[in-house]
Coordinates of C-alpha atoms in Angstrom, one line a residue:
Chain N
M26 CA 157.9 -71.9 5.3
K27 CA 161.0 -72.4 4.2
L28 CA 160.0 -68.8 3.6
I29 CA 159.4 -68.0 6.7
R30 CA 162.3 -70.3 7.6
Y31 CA 164.6 -67.7 5.4
T32 CA 163.3 -64.4 6.9
A33 CA 163.9 -66.1 10.3
Y34 CA 167.2 -66.5 9.5
A35 CA 167.8 -62.7 7.5
A36 CA 166.6 -60.7 11.0
E37 CA 169.2 -63.3 12.9
I38 CA 171.7 -62.0 11.1
L39 CA 171.1 -58.3 11.2
L40 CA 170.8 -58.8 14.6
A41 CA 174.2 -60.4 15.0
L42 CA 175.7 -57.4 13.1
T43 CA 174.1 -54.7 15.0
I44 CA 175.2 -56.8 18.1
Q45 CA 178.2 -57.4 17.9
S46 CA 179.3 -54.0 15.5
V47 CA 177.3 -50.9 18.4
P48 CA 179.1 -50.1 20.4
Y49 CA 178.3 -50.7 24.2
L50 CA 175.4 -53.2 22.6
L51 CA 177.9 -55.9 23.3
P52 CA 179.0 -56.5 26.9
T53 CA 182.5 -57.0 26.4
V54 CA 185.2 -59.5 28.5
F55 CA 188.5 -58.3 29.3
G56 CA 187.3 -55.6 26.9
E57 CA 186.8 -58.0 23.4
K58 CA 183.3 -58.9 22.2
A59 CA 182.1 -61.7 20.3
L60 CA 181.9 -62.8 16.8
L61 CA 178.7 -63.6 16.5
L62 CA 178.1 -63.9 13.2
L63 CA 180.5 -66.9 13.0
P64 CA 178.3 -69.2 15.9
L65 CA 175.0 -68.2 14.5
A66 CA 176.3 -69.3 10.4
L67 CA 177.1 -72.7 12.7
S68 CA 173.8 -72.9 14.1
F69 CA 172.7 -72.7 10.4
A70 CA 174.6 -75.6 9.6
V71 CA 173.8 -78.0 12.2
W72 CA 170.3 -78.3 10.6
E73 CA 171.0 -77.1 7.2
E74 CA 171.4 -78.7 3.7
E75 CA 175.0 -78.1 2.7
L76 CA 174.1 -75.7 0.0
P77 CA 172.0 -73.8 2.2
S78 CA 174.0 -74.5 4.1
A79 CA 177.1 -73.1 2.1
V80 CA 174.7 -70.0 1.1
L81 CA 173.9 -68.9 4.5
G82 CA 177.4 -69.0 5.7
A83 CA 178.7 -66.9 2.7
V84 CA 176.2 -64.3 4.0
C85 CA 177.4 -64.1 6.8
G86 CA 180.9 -64.7 6.3
M87 CA 180.8 -61.0 3.7
A88 CA 178.5 -59.3 6.8
A89 CA 181.9 -60.3 8.3
D90 CA 184.0 -59.2 6.1
L91 CA 182.3 -55.7 5.7
S92 CA 182.7 -54.8 8.9
F93 CA 185.6 -55.4 9.3
S94 CA 187.8 -54.2 6.2
G95 CA 185.1 -53.6 4.1
R96 CA 186.3 -55.7 1.6
V97 CA 185.2 -58.9 1.1
G98 CA 187.7 -62.1 1.6
F99 CA 188.9 -64.2 4.5
F100 CA 186.1 -64.7 6.6
S101 CA 183.6 -65.9 3.4
I102 CA 185.9 -68.1 2.8
F103 CA 186.3 -69.4 6.2
F104 CA 182.4 -69.2 6.3
V105 CA 181.3 -70.9 3.2
I106 CA 184.0 -73.2 3.8
A107 CA 183.6 -74.0 7.1
C108 CA 179.3 -74.4 7.1
Y109 CA 179.6 -76.9 4.3
I110 CA 181.7 -78.9 6.3
L111 CA 180.1 -78.8 8.6
S112 CA 176.7 -79.4 7.2
R113 CA 177.4 -82.2 5.7
L114 CA 179.4 -84.4 8.8
M115 CA 176.3 -83.3 11.2
A116 CA 173.6 -84.7 8.4
D117 CA 176.0 -87.9 7.7
Y118 CA 178.2 -88.6 10.4
I119 CA 177.3 -87.3 13.3
K120 CA 174.4 -87.4 16.1
T121 CA 173.4 -83.9 15.9
T122 CA 173.4 -82.9 20.0
C123 CA 174.2 -79.3 21.5
L124 CA 177.3 -81.0 22.7
T125 CA 178.1 -81.8 18.9
A126 CA 177.4 -78.7 18.4
V127 CA 179.3 -76.8 20.4
L128 CA 182.4 -79.3 20.2
A129 CA 182.4 -79.2 16.1
A130 CA 182.1 -75.1 16.8
A131 CA 184.9 -74.8 18.3
A132 CA 187.0 -76.2 16.5
V133 CA 186.3 -74.3 13.4
I134 CA 186.1 -71.0 16.1
V135 CA 189.6 -71.5 17.2
L136 CA 191.1 -72.1 14.0
V137 CA 189.2 -69.2 12.1
L138 CA 190.0 -67.0 14.8
S139 CA 194.0 -67.9 15.3
V140 CA 194.4 -67.5 11.4
H141 CA 192.9 -64.6 11.1
C142 CA 195.3 -63.7 13.9
I143 CA 198.0 -64.8 11.7
I144 CA 197.5 -63.1 8.7
F145 CA 196.4 -59.9 10.5
V146 CA 198.3 -59.7 13.4
G147 CA 200.9 -62.3 13.7
D148 CA 202.2 -62.0 17.5
T149 CA 201.8 -64.6 19.7
G150 CA 201.4 -62.6 22.5
F151 CA 198.7 -60.3 21.0
F152 CA 197.1 -63.9 20.6
V153 CA 196.9 -65.1 24.4
R154 CA 196.3 -61.6 25.8
H155 CA 193.5 -61.4 23.1
Y156 CA 192.3 -63.2 20.7
A157 CA 192.3 -66.5 23.3
V158 CA 189.9 -63.8 25.3
R159 CA 187.6 -63.8 21.6
I160 CA 187.2 -67.8 21.0
L161 CA 186.6 -68.8 24.2
Y162 CA 183.9 -65.9 24.3
T163 CA 182.8 -66.4 21.1
L164 CA 182.3 -70.3 21.5
A165 CA 179.7 -69.6 24.2
V166 CA 177.2 -67.9 22.1
M167 CA 177.4 -71.0 20.6
P168 CA 174.5 -72.9 22.6
L169 CA 172.4 -70.2 22.4
F170 CA 172.1 -69.9 18.4
Y171 CA 172.3 -74.2 18.0
G172 CA 168.9 -73.2 20.1
L173 CA 167.2 -70.7 18.8
N174 CA 167.9 -72.2 15.5
K175 CA 167.0 -75.3 16.4
A176 CA 163.6 -73.8 17.4
V177 CA 163.3 -72.6 13.8
M178 CA 163.9 -76.0 11.9
A179 CA 161.3 -77.2 14.7
R180 CA 158.2 -74.4 13.7
T181 CA 158.7 -74.4 10.0
K182 CA 159.3 -78.0 9.5
R183 CA 156.1 -78.9 11.7
S184 CA 154.0 -76.7 9.8
M185 CA 155.3 -78.4 6.9
V186 CA 153.8 -81.5 7.7
Chain Q
M29 CA 131.3 -1.1 103.2
K30 CA 132.8 -4.5 103.7
K31 CA 131.9 -4.5 100.1
R32 CA 133.4 -1.4 99.2
K33 CA 136.1 -3.0 100.3
K34 CA 136.9 -5.8 98.6
R35 CA 135.3 -4.6 95.2
F36 CA 138.5 -1.9 95.5
R37 CA 141.2 -4.0 96.6
T38 CA 140.1 -6.2 93.7
L39 CA 140.1 -3.1 91.2
A40 CA 143.8 -2.3 92.2
A41 CA 145.3 -5.4 92.1
V42 CA 143.9 -5.8 88.4
A43 CA 145.4 -2.4 88.0
G44 CA 148.4 -3.2 89.7
I45 CA 149.2 -6.3 87.3
L46 CA 147.9 -4.3 84.6
L47 CA 150.9 -1.7 86.2
V48 CA 153.8 -4.5 85.9
L49 CA 152.5 -5.4 82.4
V50 CA 153.2 -2.7 80.6
L51 CA 156.9 -1.6 83.3
L52 CA 157.9 -5.5 81.8
T53 CA 156.9 -4.8 77.8
A54 CA 157.6 -0.9 77.9
G55 CA 160.3 -0.5 75.0
N56 CA 161.1 -4.0 73.7
G57 CA 157.9 -6.3 72.7
Y58 CA 160.1 -10.0 74.1
V59 CA 158.5 -10.6 77.3
Y60 CA 155.7 -10.6 75.2
D61 CA 156.1 -12.7 72.8
L62 CA 158.0 -15.1 74.5
V63 CA 155.0 -15.8 77.1
T64 CA 152.5 -15.3 74.3
G65 CA 154.1 -17.3 71.2
S66 CA 155.1 -20.4 73.4
V67 CA 150.9 -20.1 74.7
L68 CA 149.1 -19.3 71.6
T69 CA 151.0 -20.1 69.1
P70 CA 151.2 -24.2 68.8
L71 CA 147.4 -23.2 69.6
M72 CA 146.6 -20.6 66.4
Q73 CA 148.5 -23.3 64.1
T74 CA 146.5 -26.2 65.2
A75 CA 143.3 -23.7 64.6
A76 CA 144.1 -23.7 61.0
Q77 CA 144.5 -26.3 60.4
L78 CA 141.3 -27.3 61.3
G79 CA 140.3 -24.2 60.0
N80 CA 141.9 -25.6 56.4
S81 CA 139.7 -28.3 56.4
F82 CA 136.1 -26.9 56.3
A83 CA 137.9 -24.5 53.6
P84 CA 135.5 -24.5 50.3
Q85 CA 137.3 -27.2 48.1
K86 CA 137.2 -28.0 44.7
S87 CA 135.2 -30.2 42.3
M88 CA 135.9 -33.3 41.4
E89 CA 135.4 -32.0 37.7
E90 CA 137.7 -28.5 38.1
L91 CA 140.3 -31.1 39.8
K92 CA 140.5 -33.9 37.1
Q93 CA 141.1 -30.6 34.8
E94 CA 143.5 -28.2 36.7
N95 CA 145.2 -33.0 36.5
S96 CA 145.2 -33.0 32.4
R97 CA 145.9 -28.6 32.2
L98 CA 149.4 -29.6 34.2
Q99 CA 149.8 -33.3 33.3
A100 CA 150.1 -30.8 29.2
E101 CA 152.3 -28.2 30.6
N102 CA 154.4 -31.1 32.5
N103 CA 154.9 -33.0 29.3
R104 CA 156.0 -29.9 26.8
L105 CA 158.1 -28.8 29.8
N106 CA 160.1 -32.3 29.3
D107 CA 159.4 -32.5 25.6
L108 CA 161.6 -29.2 26.0
L109 CA 164.2 -30.2 28.3
A110 CA 165.2 -33.1 26.2
D111 CA 165.2 -30.5 23.3
Y112 CA 167.9 -28.3 25.7
D113 CA 169.7 -31.9 26.4
D114 CA 170.3 -32.1 22.9
I115 CA 171.1 -28.8 22.0
K116 CA 173.8 -28.3 25.0
E117 CA 175.1 -32.2 24.5
A118 CA 175.9 -30.8 20.5
N119 CA 176.6 -27.1 21.4
Q120 CA 179.3 -28.8 23.6
E121 CA 181.3 -31.1 21.1
L122 CA 181.1 -28.8 18.5
S123 CA 183.1 -25.8 20.9
K124 CA 186.0 -28.9 21.1
F125 CA 185.8 -28.6 17.4
F126 CA 185.8 -24.7 17.5
D127 CA 189.4 -24.6 18.7
I128 CA 190.6 -26.6 15.7
K129 CA 189.6 -24.4 13.4
Q130 CA 190.8 -20.9 15.1
E131 CA 194.4 -23.2 15.1
H132 CA 193.7 -24.2 11.5
Q133 CA 192.0 -21.7 9.8
D134 CA 192.5 -23.4 6.2
F135 CA 191.0 -26.6 6.8
V136 CA 187.3 -27.4 6.4
L137 CA 186.1 -30.1 7.8
A138 CA 183.0 -32.2 8.5
T139 CA 181.8 -33.9 12.5
A140 CA 181.6 -37.6 12.5
S141 CA 180.4 -39.7 15.1
V142 CA 181.2 -43.7 15.3
I143 CA 178.5 -46.1 15.1
A144 CA 180.9 -49.0 15.1
R145 CA 183.1 -50.8 16.6
D146 CA 184.4 -54.5 14.9
P147 CA 185.2 -57.2 17.0
N148 CA 188.1 -58.3 14.5
E149 CA 189.5 -54.3 14.7
N150 CA 192.6 -56.1 17.2
F151 CA 193.8 -51.5 16.4
G152 CA 190.7 -49.5 18.1
G153 CA 190.0 -48.9 14.9
F154 CA 185.9 -47.5 13.5
T155 CA 183.3 -46.8 11.6
L156 CA 182.3 -42.7 11.3
D157 CA 178.5 -42.0 9.8
R158 CA 179.5 -40.0 6.2
G159 CA 180.7 -41.8 3.8
S160 CA 181.3 -40.9 -0.7
V161 CA 177.6 -38.9 -0.2
D162 CA 179.2 -36.7 2.1
G163 CA 182.2 -35.2 0.2
I164 CA 184.6 -38.2 3.1
A165 CA 187.2 -39.8 0.3
P166 CA 190.4 -42.4 1.5
N167 CA 193.5 -40.9 3.6
M168 CA 191.6 -37.8 5.1
P169 CA 192.8 -37.3 9.2
V170 CA 190.3 -37.7 11.1
L171 CA 191.4 -35.7 14.5
T172 CA 189.6 -34.9 17.6
E173 CA 190.6 -31.6 20.0
K174 CA 193.0 -33.3 21.4
G175 CA 194.9 -34.6 18.6
L176 CA 195.2 -36.8 15.5
V177 CA 193.3 -40.3 15.7
G178 CA 193.8 -41.7 12.5
W179 CA 192.9 -41.8 9.1
V180 CA 189.9 -42.8 6.8
N181 CA 190.5 -46.1 5.3
S182 CA 187.6 -47.3 2.9
V183 CA 184.6 -45.2 2.3
N184 CA 181.2 -46.6 1.8
V185 CA 177.9 -44.5 0.8
H186 CA 177.1 -43.6 3.9
T187 CA 180.0 -44.4 6.2
C188 CA 183.6 -44.9 6.8
K189 CA 186.3 -46.8 8.1
V190 CA 188.7 -45.4 10.2
T191 CA 192.4 -46.7 11.0
T192 CA 193.7 -45.6 13.7
L193 CA 197.7 -44.5 14.8
L194 CA 198.0 -48.3 17.2
S195 CA 197.8 -49.8 13.9
P196 CA 200.9 -51.9 12.1
E197 CA 199.3 -50.0 9.0
A198 CA 200.1 -46.4 10.4
G199 CA 203.3 -44.6 8.5
I200 CA 202.2 -40.9 9.6
A201 CA 205.2 -38.0 8.9
A202 CA 205.9 -36.7 12.1
A203 CA 207.7 -34.0 13.6
D204 CA 209.2 -33.3 17.5
K205 CA 208.3 -30.1 18.4
A206 CA 211.5 -29.3 20.5
C207 CA 214.6 -30.3 19.0
K208 CA 212.8 -30.4 15.4
E209 CA 213.4 -34.1 14.2
N210 CA 211.2 -36.0 12.1
G211 CA 210.3 -39.2 12.0
V212 CA 207.9 -41.8 11.4
I213 CA 204.6 -42.9 13.6
T214 CA 203.7 -46.4 13.1
G215 CA 202.5 -48.7 15.9
S216 CA 202.4 -52.2 16.8
A217 CA 201.1 -55.0 18.0
A218 CA 202.9 -55.1 21.0
L219 CA 202.9 -51.4 22.4
A220 CA 198.3 -51.4 21.1
D221 CA 197.6 -53.2 24.3
S222 CA 199.0 -49.6 25.9
G223 CA 197.9 -47.5 24.2
L224 CA 200.7 -46.7 22.8
T225 CA 202.8 -46.4 19.0
C226 CA 205.7 -45.5 18.1
L227 CA 208.1 -43.1 16.4
T228 CA 210.5 -44.7 14.5
N229 CA 213.1 -43.9 11.1
I230 CA 214.3 -41.6 13.7
R231 CA 218.8 -41.0 13.5
Q232 CA 221.4 -42.2 15.6
S233 CA 222.2 -39.3 16.9
S234 CA 218.8 -37.7 17.5
K235 CA 217.7 -35.6 20.5
I236 CA 214.3 -36.9 20.6
A237 CA 213.7 -36.5 24.7
V238 CA 211.0 -38.0 26.5
N239 CA 207.9 -35.8 26.7
D240 CA 208.7 -34.4 23.9
I241 CA 205.4 -33.7 21.7
L242 CA 205.4 -34.9 18.4
V243 CA 202.7 -33.1 15.8
T244 CA 203.0 -34.3 11.9
A245 CA 204.5 -33.3 9.8
G246 CA 203.2 -31.6 7.2
S247 CA 203.7 -34.6 3.9
G248 CA 201.0 -32.9 2.2
V249 CA 199.0 -36.6 2.8
Y250 CA 198.5 -34.4 7.0
P251 CA 198.5 -31.0 8.2
A252 CA 201.3 -29.5 9.7
N253 CA 201.3 -28.9 12.8
V254 CA 198.5 -31.0 14.1
K255 CA 199.6 -32.8 17.6
I256 CA 200.3 -36.6 17.4
G257 CA 200.8 -36.9 21.2
A258 CA 203.9 -37.2 23.8
V259 CA 207.0 -39.4 23.9
R260 CA 207.0 -41.9 27.1
Y261 CA 210.5 -43.6 26.1
L262 CA 212.7 -44.7 23.9
T263 CA 213.8 -47.4 23.1
V264 CA 215.8 -49.4 20.3
D265 CA 213.7 -51.4 17.2
S266 CA 214.4 -54.8 18.1
Y267 CA 213.9 -56.1 14.5
T268 CA 215.8 -52.9 13.3
G269 CA 218.8 -51.8 15.9
M270 CA 218.0 -48.0 15.4
P271 CA 215.9 -45.9 17.9
M272 CA 212.7 -45.3 18.3
A273 CA 210.6 -43.4 20.7
V274 CA 207.4 -44.8 22.2
V275 CA 204.4 -42.4 22.2
E276 CA 201.3 -41.8 23.9
P277 CA 198.8 -40.2 21.5
F278 CA 196.9 -37.5 23.1
E279 CA 193.7 -39.2 22.1
D280 CA 192.4 -42.8 23.4
A281 CA 191.0 -44.2 20.2
Q282 CA 189.3 -46.6 21.8
E283 CA 187.3 -44.6 23.9
V284 CA 185.8 -41.2 21.0
S285 CA 182.8 -41.5 20.7
S286 CA 182.8 -38.6 18.0
V287 CA 185.6 -36.4 15.4
V288 CA 185.8 -34.5 12.9
I289 CA 187.6 -35.7 9.4
V290 CA 189.6 -33.0 7.7
K291 CA 188.8 -33.0 3.8
R292 CA 190.5 -30.6 2.8
F293 CA 193.7 -28.2 4.0
T294 CA 196.7 -25.9 2.7
G295 CA 199.1 -27.8 1.0
E296 CA 197.5 -31.1 0.5
K297 CA 198.5 -33.7 -1.9
Q298 CA 196.1 -34.0 -4.8

């Protein structure tokens, strides 16, 4: 059943990458698109253990890096660390609910995209005009991925019983 | 006797009416047409409709066969129409780039389509459907019929990424066609929002003016005389204090869907 679950995750990653990259497929909000791979990786981390979360974070991060710059680096590193920490927190310290998942995701999304703006743009006005909208749009899809992967986990774990 | 007189009067009356009608309709048939048309035409139309309902009908089998034949013909024509639309669109795209080839006959060109725009791409960069298998290499100029769009930043087997003029990474040698002044096109985050870029490294005594056309200077990386944009206004760089021209590129990098990559040109640095 793990195979089925990871196959579902792989399909989600491919779908998210395609939807966020292909022009006119994802609606824009004030000219900005959501970075779908980030909330997707965090939704994996909410339900999976630390090692699988880190690996899935790495895969999502590499996909985001290859789409953005063609070189693996920024997103891969951040996604791995964020997914590992989130998975650990959800397992040991925080009760897993939609609200806690969204709040945790909000902290990560703000941090990742803020650092991205500092490194690759370095303009405060640009952050306000573009990244703020991008952060909100990216966060808005988190509940969707949370629910989706909750269902995936429930189905595959039920099948194991 | 009385009966004869009566018959004669009747005959004379009929002849008289006929004579009147002959005289009325002589020369043109307007009156005749007016009278008969007003009365007879509606009657004939109604009769014709009634008559059609009695016309011999096709059998159900014949109707089914005819329907199938017409559907097949319709599908064939729809397929031809779809092909026609595709060919027409391809022709329109290629005819735009024919002008580039006419203007720069030494260019070896490859057409490409935009297949992806990353959400984290801040300066209009995009991914094209051409890669190393198509002979694409980094630093190749990318343009449309309107002008320079950017350059190939990185290449994969089947795709390549393009960075546009709006990016701060740009460093394109440019020349003003009017006053022959040189400078360097480079983008900035502040101007990229408005789809503008800037010309820097220009002299204090520069004669560059608003509305001047800028073209590539032909540095060996980019071919010469490729249109870039027009000077929108002149200002001073806040960091260096040197004069700077804000440039509006002729092509909007955010909206392009198909471009041309210059694979080779005369004067290219190897």
